[in-house]
mmCIF file of C-alpha atoms in Angstrom:
data_model
loop_
_atom_site.group_PDB
_atom_site.id
_atom_site.type_symbol
_atom_site.label_atom_id
_atom_site.label_comp_id
_atom_site.label_asym_id
_atom_site.label_seq_id
_atom_site.Cartn_x
_atom_site.Cartn_y
_atom_site.Cartn_z
ATOM 1 C CA UNK A 1 100.579 -36.562 -7.499
ATOM 2 C CA UNK A 2 98.741 -38.115 -4.590
ATOM 3 C CA UNK A 3 99.932 -36.462 -1.361
ATOM 4 C CA UNK A 4 102.010 -38.693 0.875
ATOM 5 C CA UNK A 5 100.747 -38.941 4.384
ATOM 6 C CA UNK A 6 103.435 -39.503 7.012
ATOM 7 C CA UNK A 7 101.341 -39.628 10.182
ATOM 8 C CA UNK A 8 99.305 -42.496 11.539
ATOM 9 C CA UNK A 9 95.910 -41.900 13.133
ATOM 10 C CA UNK A 10 95.467 -43.292 16.634
ATOM 11 C CA UNK A 11 91.995 -43.889 17.960
ATOM 12 C CA UNK A 12 91.171 -44.251 21.653
ATOM 13 C CA UNK A 13 89.013 -47.314 22.308
ATOM 14 C CA UNK A 14 86.625 -46.577 25.125
ATOM 15 C CA UNK A 15 85.390 -49.631 27.083
ATOM 16 C CA UNK A 16 81.648 -49.865 27.443
ATOM 17 C CA UNK A 17 80.181 -49.910 30.932
ATOM 18 C CA UNK A 18 77.614 -52.627 31.429
ATOM 19 C CA UNK A 19 75.209 -51.595 34.209
ATOM 20 C CA UNK A 20 73.063 -54.273 35.844
ATOM 21 C CA UNK A 21 69.557 -53.314 34.800
ATOM 22 C CA UNK A 22 66.512 -54.964 33.311
ATOM 23 C CA UNK A 23 66.384 -56.270 29.714
ATOM 24 C CA UNK A 24 63.570 -55.605 27.280
ATOM 25 C CA UNK A 25 63.080 -58.823 25.330
ATOM 26 C CA UNK A 26 61.480 -58.632 21.870
ATOM 27 C CA UNK A 27 59.852 -61.955 21.026
ATOM 28 C CA UNK A 28 57.357 -63.227 18.492
ATOM 29 C CA UNK A 29 54.741 -63.472 21.220
ATOM 30 C CA UNK A 30 55.157 -59.864 22.295
ATOM 31 C CA UNK A 31 57.328 -57.732 24.548
ATOM 32 C CA UNK A 32 58.421 -59.155 27.865
ATOM 33 C CA UNK A 33 60.382 -57.613 30.717
ATOM 34 C CA UNK A 34 62.687 -59.825 32.784
ATOM 35 C CA UNK A 35 65.827 -59.675 34.890
ATOM 36 C CA UNK A 36 69.274 -60.361 33.477
ATOM 37 C CA UNK A 37 70.473 -63.926 33.622
ATOM 38 C CA UNK A 38 73.910 -65.554 33.108
ATOM 39 C CA UNK A 39 73.338 -65.796 29.355
ATOM 40 C CA UNK A 40 72.949 -62.000 29.108
ATOM 41 C CA UNK A 41 76.184 -61.342 30.992
ATOM 42 C CA UNK A 42 78.003 -63.930 28.885
ATOM 43 C CA UNK A 43 76.744 -62.265 25.686
ATOM 44 C CA UNK A 44 77.815 -58.847 26.948
ATOM 45 C CA UNK A 45 81.324 -60.096 27.646
ATOM 46 C CA UNK A 46 81.492 -61.635 24.177
ATOM 47 C CA UNK A 47 80.259 -58.383 22.587
ATOM 48 C CA UNK A 48 82.816 -56.340 24.531
ATOM 49 C CA UNK A 49 85.599 -58.758 23.588
ATOM 50 C CA UNK A 50 84.565 -58.592 19.888
ATOM 51 C CA UNK A 51 84.497 -54.802 19.999
ATOM 52 C CA UNK A 52 88.026 -54.738 21.426
ATOM 53 C CA UNK A 53 89.230 -57.163 18.741
ATOM 54 C CA UNK A 54 87.592 -55.148 15.969
ATOM 55 C CA UNK A 55 89.066 -51.941 17.380
ATOM 56 C CA UNK A 56 92.579 -53.400 17.442
ATOM 57 C CA UNK A 57 92.235 -54.599 13.860
ATOM 58 C CA UNK A 58 90.729 -51.229 12.902
ATOM 59 C CA UNK A 59 93.810 -49.367 14.159
ATOM 60 C CA UNK A 60 96.053 -51.933 12.464
ATOM 61 C CA UNK A 61 94.229 -51.390 9.143
ATOM 62 C CA UNK A 62 94.732 -47.636 9.456
ATOM 63 C CA UNK A 63 98.412 -48.040 10.256
ATOM 64 C CA UNK A 64 98.992 -50.323 7.286
ATOM 65 C CA UNK A 65 96.839 -48.118 5.049
ATOM 66 C CA UNK A 66 98.853 -44.974 5.749
ATOM 67 C CA UNK A 67 102.099 -46.903 5.356
ATOM 68 C CA UNK A 68 100.900 -48.040 1.920
ATOM 69 C CA UNK A 69 100.100 -44.418 1.056
ATOM 70 C CA UNK A 70 103.607 -43.446 2.084
ATOM 71 C CA UNK A 71 104.885 -46.057 -0.401
ATOM 72 C CA UNK A 72 102.412 -44.891 -3.087
ATOM 73 C CA UNK A 73 100.680 -48.298 -3.040
ATOM 74 C CA UNK A 74 97.206 -46.903 -3.603
ATOM 75 C CA UNK A 75 95.385 -50.187 -4.245
ATOM 76 C CA UNK A 76 96.754 -51.743 -1.055
ATOM 77 C CA UNK A 77 95.927 -48.598 0.925
ATOM 78 C CA UNK A 78 92.352 -48.661 -0.363
ATOM 79 C CA UNK A 79 91.884 -52.269 0.763
ATOM 80 C CA UNK A 80 93.065 -51.402 4.272
ATOM 81 C CA UNK A 81 90.841 -48.344 4.585
ATOM 82 C CA UNK A 82 87.780 -50.161 3.238
ATOM 83 C CA UNK A 83 88.422 -52.989 5.703
ATOM 84 C CA UNK A 84 88.644 -50.477 8.559
ATOM 85 C CA UNK A 85 85.250 -48.985 7.704
ATOM 86 C CA UNK A 86 83.669 -52.444 7.483
ATOM 87 C CA UNK A 87 85.073 -53.314 10.916
ATOM 88 C CA UNK A 88 83.798 -50.164 12.610
ATOM 89 C CA UNK A 89 81.230 -48.421 10.377
ATOM 90 C CA UNK A 90 80.274 -46.009 13.169
ATOM 91 C CA UNK A 91 83.783 -45.073 14.334
ATOM 92 C CA UNK A 92 83.977 -41.299 14.997
ATOM 93 C CA UNK A 93 87.086 -40.885 12.820
ATOM 94 C CA UNK A 94 85.699 -42.577 9.711
ATOM 95 C CA UNK A 95 85.303 -39.282 7.864
ATOM 96 C CA UNK A 96 89.115 -39.080 7.854
ATOM 97 C CA UNK A 97 89.328 -42.618 6.500
ATOM 98 C CA UNK A 98 86.758 -41.829 3.805
ATOM 99 C CA UNK A 99 88.767 -38.744 2.869
ATOM 100 C CA UNK A 100 91.748 -40.977 2.080
ATOM 101 C CA UNK A 101 89.543 -43.248 -0.038
ATOM 102 C CA UNK A 102 88.201 -40.218 -1.905
ATOM 103 C CA UNK A 103 91.704 -38.867 -2.503
ATOM 104 C CA UNK A 104 92.894 -42.248 -3.762
ATOM 105 C CA UNK A 105 90.011 -42.315 -6.247
ATOM 106 C CA UNK A 106 90.890 -38.767 -7.346
ATOM 107 C CA UNK A 107 94.486 -39.833 -7.963
ATOM 108 C CA UNK A 108 93.205 -42.704 -10.098
ATOM 109 C CA UNK A 109 90.838 -40.477 -12.066
ATOM 110 C CA UNK A 110 87.720 -42.120 -10.565
ATOM 111 C CA UNK A 111 85.976 -38.832 -9.922
ATOM 112 C CA UNK A 112 82.450 -40.215 -9.611
ATOM 113 C CA UNK A 113 83.611 -42.485 -6.770
ATOM 114 C CA UNK A 114 85.360 -39.545 -5.098
ATOM 115 C CA UNK A 115 82.184 -37.470 -5.300
ATOM 116 C CA UNK A 116 80.258 -40.201 -3.473
ATOM 117 C CA UNK A 117 82.840 -40.392 -0.689
ATOM 118 C CA UNK A 118 83.103 -36.616 -0.256
ATOM 119 C CA UNK A 119 79.305 -36.375 -0.211
ATOM 120 C CA UNK A 120 79.104 -38.909 2.627
ATOM 121 C CA UNK A 121 81.639 -36.872 4.610
ATOM 122 C CA UNK A 122 79.890 -33.560 3.975
ATOM 123 C CA UNK A 123 76.488 -34.861 5.016
ATOM 124 C CA UNK A 124 77.938 -35.584 8.441
ATOM 125 C CA UNK A 125 80.575 -32.822 8.573
ATOM 126 C CA UNK A 126 79.358 -29.915 6.392
ATOM 127 C CA UNK A 127 82.087 -27.584 7.704
ATOM 128 C CA UNK A 128 84.941 -29.636 6.188
ATOM 129 C CA UNK A 129 86.009 -26.974 3.672
ATOM 130 C CA UNK A 130 88.841 -28.960 2.108
ATOM 131 C CA UNK A 131 86.495 -31.845 1.312
ATOM 132 C CA UNK A 132 83.975 -29.490 -0.289
ATOM 133 C CA UNK A 133 86.741 -27.915 -2.360
ATOM 134 C CA UNK A 134 87.912 -31.349 -3.495
ATOM 135 C CA UNK A 135 84.368 -32.341 -4.383
ATOM 136 C CA UNK A 136 84.067 -29.189 -6.503
ATOM 137 C CA UNK A 137 87.261 -30.219 -8.304
ATOM 138 C CA UNK A 138 85.765 -33.651 -9.004
ATOM 139 C CA UNK A 139 82.543 -32.101 -10.274
ATOM 140 C CA UNK A 140 84.534 -30.012 -12.753
ATOM 141 C CA UNK A 141 86.449 -33.105 -13.889
ATOM 142 C CA UNK A 142 83.068 -34.770 -14.518
ATOM 143 C CA UNK A 143 81.849 -31.681 -16.418
ATOM 144 C CA UNK A 144 79.262 -30.888 -13.763
ATOM 145 C CA UNK A 145 79.945 -27.143 -13.450
ATOM 146 C CA UNK A 146 76.716 -26.140 -11.703
ATOM 147 C CA UNK A 147 77.359 -28.574 -8.850
ATOM 148 C CA UNK A 148 80.938 -27.295 -8.611
ATOM 149 C CA UNK A 149 79.655 -23.724 -8.575
ATOM 150 C CA UNK A 150 77.233 -24.556 -5.750
ATOM 151 C CA UNK A 151 80.108 -25.915 -3.658
ATOM 152 C CA UNK A 152 82.296 -22.886 -4.369
ATOM 153 C CA UNK A 153 79.555 -20.430 -3.482
ATOM 154 C CA UNK A 154 78.843 -22.339 -0.265
ATOM 155 C CA UNK A 155 82.521 -22.056 0.667
ATOM 156 C CA UNK A 156 82.657 -18.346 -0.083
ATOM 157 C CA UNK A 157 79.951 -17.751 2.520
ATOM 158 C CA UNK A 158 82.517 -18.594 5.204
ATOM 159 C CA UNK A 159 85.541 -16.591 6.400
ATOM 160 C CA UNK A 160 88.504 -18.079 4.530
ATOM 161 C CA UNK A 161 92.185 -17.219 4.566
ATOM 162 C CA UNK A 162 93.607 -15.625 1.428
ATOM 163 C CA UNK A 163 95.161 -18.811 0.044
ATOM 164 C CA UNK A 164 91.923 -20.784 0.446
ATOM 165 C CA UNK A 165 89.788 -17.989 -1.018
ATOM 166 C CA UNK A 166 92.045 -17.829 -4.071
ATOM 167 C CA UNK A 167 91.743 -21.585 -4.576
ATOM 168 C CA UNK A 168 87.953 -21.409 -4.337
ATOM 169 C CA UNK A 169 87.723 -18.457 -6.726
ATOM 170 C CA UNK A 170 89.984 -20.207 -9.203
ATOM 171 C CA UNK A 171 87.726 -23.272 -9.186
ATOM 172 C CA UNK A 172 84.703 -21.008 -9.442
ATOM 173 C CA UNK A 173 86.206 -19.345 -12.500
ATOM 174 C CA UNK A 174 86.587 -22.780 -14.123
ATOM 175 C CA UNK A 175 82.957 -23.568 -13.318
ATOM 176 C CA UNK A 176 81.814 -20.265 -14.823
ATOM 177 C CA UNK A 177 83.948 -20.961 -17.885
ATOM 178 C CA UNK A 178 82.337 -24.382 -18.399
ATOM 179 C CA UNK A 179 78.969 -22.639 -18.147
ATOM 180 C CA UNK A 180 80.163 -20.028 -20.697
ATOM 181 C CA UNK A 181 79.612 -17.269 -18.154
ATOM 182 C CA UNK A 182 82.668 -15.333 -19.254
ATOM 183 C CA UNK A 183 81.909 -12.053 -17.499
ATOM 184 C CA UNK A 184 81.678 -13.949 -14.206
ATOM 185 C CA UNK A 185 85.019 -15.580 -15.055
ATOM 186 C CA UNK A 186 86.458 -12.095 -15.446
ATOM 187 C CA UNK A 187 85.059 -11.046 -12.049
ATOM 188 C CA UNK A 188 86.543 -14.130 -10.345
ATOM 189 C CA UNK A 189 89.987 -13.590 -11.847
ATOM 190 C CA UNK A 190 89.989 -9.871 -11.033
ATOM 191 C CA UNK A 191 89.301 -10.730 -7.372
ATOM 192 C CA UNK A 192 92.179 -13.215 -7.407
ATOM 193 C CA UNK A 193 94.603 -10.748 -8.975
ATOM 194 C CA UNK A 194 93.597 -8.092 -6.468
ATOM 195 C CA UNK A 195 94.654 -10.464 -3.685
ATOM 196 C CA UNK A 196 97.761 -11.738 -5.505
ATOM 197 C CA UNK A 197 98.832 -9.696 -8.562
ATOM 198 C CA UNK A 198 101.835 -11.985 -9.161
ATOM 199 C CA UNK A 199 99.830 -15.197 -9.546
ATOM 200 C CA UNK A 200 100.905 -16.089 -13.086
ATOM 201 C CA UNK A 201 98.282 -18.745 -13.781
ATOM 202 C CA UNK A 202 95.436 -16.384 -12.941
ATOM 203 C CA UNK A 203 96.988 -13.641 -15.053
ATOM 204 C CA UNK A 204 97.202 -15.957 -18.066
ATOM 205 C CA UNK A 205 93.575 -17.040 -17.629
ATOM 206 C CA UNK A 206 92.573 -13.394 -17.327
ATOM 207 C CA UNK A 207 94.357 -12.540 -20.588
ATOM 208 C CA UNK A 208 92.697 -15.449 -22.400
ATOM 209 C CA UNK A 209 89.243 -14.666 -21.011
ATOM 210 C CA UNK A 210 89.385 -11.060 -22.235
ATOM 211 C CA UNK A 211 88.976 -12.380 -25.770
ATOM 212 C CA UNK A 212 85.879 -14.324 -24.671
ATOM 213 C CA UNK A 213 84.167 -11.085 -23.594
ATOM 214 C CA UNK A 214 85.082 -9.348 -26.849
ATOM 215 C CA UNK A 215 88.189 -7.464 -25.720
ATOM 216 C CA UNK A 216 90.516 -9.080 -28.265
ATOM 217 C CA UNK A 217 92.891 -6.126 -28.505
ATOM 218 C CA UNK A 218 93.409 -6.007 -24.744
ATOM 219 C CA UNK A 219 93.648 -9.802 -24.666
ATOM 220 C CA UNK A 220 96.512 -9.681 -27.181
ATOM 221 C CA UNK A 221 98.189 -6.893 -25.214
ATOM 222 C CA UNK A 222 97.985 -8.893 -21.971
ATOM 223 C CA UNK A 223 99.265 -12.045 -23.694
ATOM 224 C CA UNK A 224 102.213 -10.099 -25.105
ATOM 225 C CA UNK A 225 103.089 -8.840 -21.626
ATOM 226 C CA UNK A 226 102.708 -12.292 -20.147
ATOM 227 C CA UNK A 227 104.844 -14.003 -22.788
ATOM 228 C CA UNK A 228 107.544 -11.357 -22.382
ATOM 229 C CA UNK A 229 107.767 -12.398 -18.738
ATOM 230 C CA UNK A 230 107.244 -16.143 -19.403
ATOM 231 C CA UNK A 231 108.713 -16.837 -22.870
ATOM 232 C CA UNK A 232 108.701 -20.623 -22.434
ATOM 233 C CA UNK A 233 105.064 -20.966 -21.401
ATOM 234 C CA UNK A 234 103.616 -23.150 -24.160
ATOM 235 C CA UNK A 235 100.030 -22.573 -22.963
ATOM 236 C CA UNK A 236 100.470 -18.828 -23.421
ATOM 237 C CA UNK A 237 102.030 -19.280 -26.867
ATOM 238 C CA UNK A 238 99.173 -21.569 -27.862
ATOM 239 C CA UNK A 239 96.610 -19.052 -26.583
ATOM 240 C CA UNK A 240 98.202 -16.238 -28.594
ATOM 241 C CA UNK A 241 98.396 -18.470 -31.666
ATOM 242 C CA UNK A 242 94.667 -19.131 -31.372
ATOM 243 C CA UNK A 243 94.018 -15.415 -31.056
ATOM 244 C CA UNK A 244 96.100 -14.698 -34.158
ATOM 245 C CA UNK A 245 94.323 -17.520 -35.989
ATOM 246 C CA UNK A 246 90.945 -15.991 -35.104
ATOM 247 C CA UNK A 247 92.201 -12.734 -36.625
ATOM 248 C CA UNK A 248 93.304 -14.635 -39.773
ATOM 249 C CA UNK A 249 96.941 -13.804 -39.021
ATOM 250 C CA UNK A 250 98.255 -17.235 -39.974
ATOM 251 C CA UNK A 251 101.915 -16.205 -40.178
ATOM 252 C CA UNK A 252 102.053 -14.953 -36.577
ATOM 253 C CA UNK A 253 100.044 -17.958 -35.395
ATOM 254 C CA UNK A 254 102.522 -20.318 -37.050
ATOM 255 C CA UNK A 255 105.484 -18.498 -35.513
ATOM 256 C CA UNK A 256 104.029 -18.870 -32.013
ATOM 257 C CA UNK A 257 103.396 -22.550 -32.638
ATOM 258 C CA UNK A 258 106.938 -23.015 -33.945
ATOM 259 C CA UNK A 259 108.280 -21.556 -30.696
ATOM 260 C CA UNK A 260 105.962 -23.708 -28.595
ATOM 261 C CA UNK A 261 106.931 -26.881 -30.477
ATOM 262 C CA UNK A 262 110.627 -26.151 -29.927
ATOM 263 C CA UNK A 263 109.841 -26.233 -26.205
ATOM 264 C CA UNK A 264 107.427 -29.205 -26.360
ATOM 265 C CA UNK A 265 108.250 -31.135 -29.559
ATOM 266 C CA UNK A 266 105.901 -34.051 -28.815
ATOM 267 C CA UNK A 267 102.813 -32.040 -27.880
ATOM 268 C CA UNK A 268 100.133 -33.432 -30.193
ATOM 269 C CA UNK A 269 97.795 -30.459 -29.936
ATOM 270 C CA UNK A 270 100.543 -28.027 -30.956
ATOM 271 C CA UNK A 271 101.617 -30.225 -33.868
ATOM 272 C CA UNK A 272 98.068 -30.688 -35.137
ATOM 273 C CA UNK A 273 97.266 -26.988 -34.895
ATOM 274 C CA UNK A 274 100.435 -26.038 -36.802
ATOM 275 C CA UNK A 275 99.666 -28.646 -39.485
ATOM 276 C CA UNK A 276 96.194 -27.159 -39.875
ATOM 277 C CA UNK A 277 97.614 -23.650 -40.289
ATOM 278 C CA UNK A 278 100.252 -24.786 -42.774
ATOM 279 C CA UNK A 279 97.546 -26.565 -44.746
ATOM 280 C CA UNK A 280 95.412 -23.422 -44.877
ATOM 281 C CA UNK A 281 98.391 -21.305 -45.872
ATOM 282 C CA UNK A 282 99.133 -23.720 -48.720
ATOM 283 C CA UNK A 283 95.621 -23.370 -50.101
ATOM 284 C CA UNK A 284 95.986 -19.627 -50.543
ATOM 285 C CA UNK A 285 96.716 -18.618 -54.114
ATOM 286 C CA UNK A 286 99.944 -16.657 -54.574
ATOM 287 C CA UNK A 287 99.583 -13.012 -55.564
ATOM 288 C CA UNK A 288 101.162 -12.376 -59.005
ATOM 289 C CA UNK A 289 102.915 -9.100 -59.485
#
């Protein structure tokens, strides 16, 4: 779910000083140098007044935008943030505004749009680790694993706290998995489990990935241990059913699917997989004594 933001950003509007100096005038006939006249001072006052008006509306757009986020009105929040950027395209805090636009697009599943916004931020602020991590997530959602991997590896070059490093390694493992680099997936997950042995999601992924690198016996052993500790985890039951199916153990595969369907009776993937197994079991000829 899109994170609710409860704080409002306040920007300090700094008045421009207007020193009395000469003006360089660019004209069709060439470049001329002259002293300031009343028209120049009048234009400066108008420009300063317009800047103040734009700045006030800019802050108002931000306030209303974050209030809309608080109410989960994403479309209205987007309009406010986009208006703010149009008003002051060079405002120093616009990378924060763009971050909200990128997160709104992520919440709506518009990952390509999010990638564009995060890329704009990172070109100007390459040290924004959270934005790079979010861009990697979007790349994976767009099935662009190499780009996601590049972002993860860039992040891992920096000193990160344990929680952040685990998040990056988890994304990196997904990128390696999309690239079918299963031994690298194993390395990523082992690093995660070294830092946090009780992280259940990583342990399940580790158990599943063991089969991908040919360790099917150990994969089954790890899945058994995991399911003993998490008997209602339908993803684990489905993973073990697939492993049994690959070993042509249709009876055990069906039993795992039966358990999973009791927990999630409307899960289409579980229902379709069980129907497939039942169909294959029905095609087998009975053995006559």
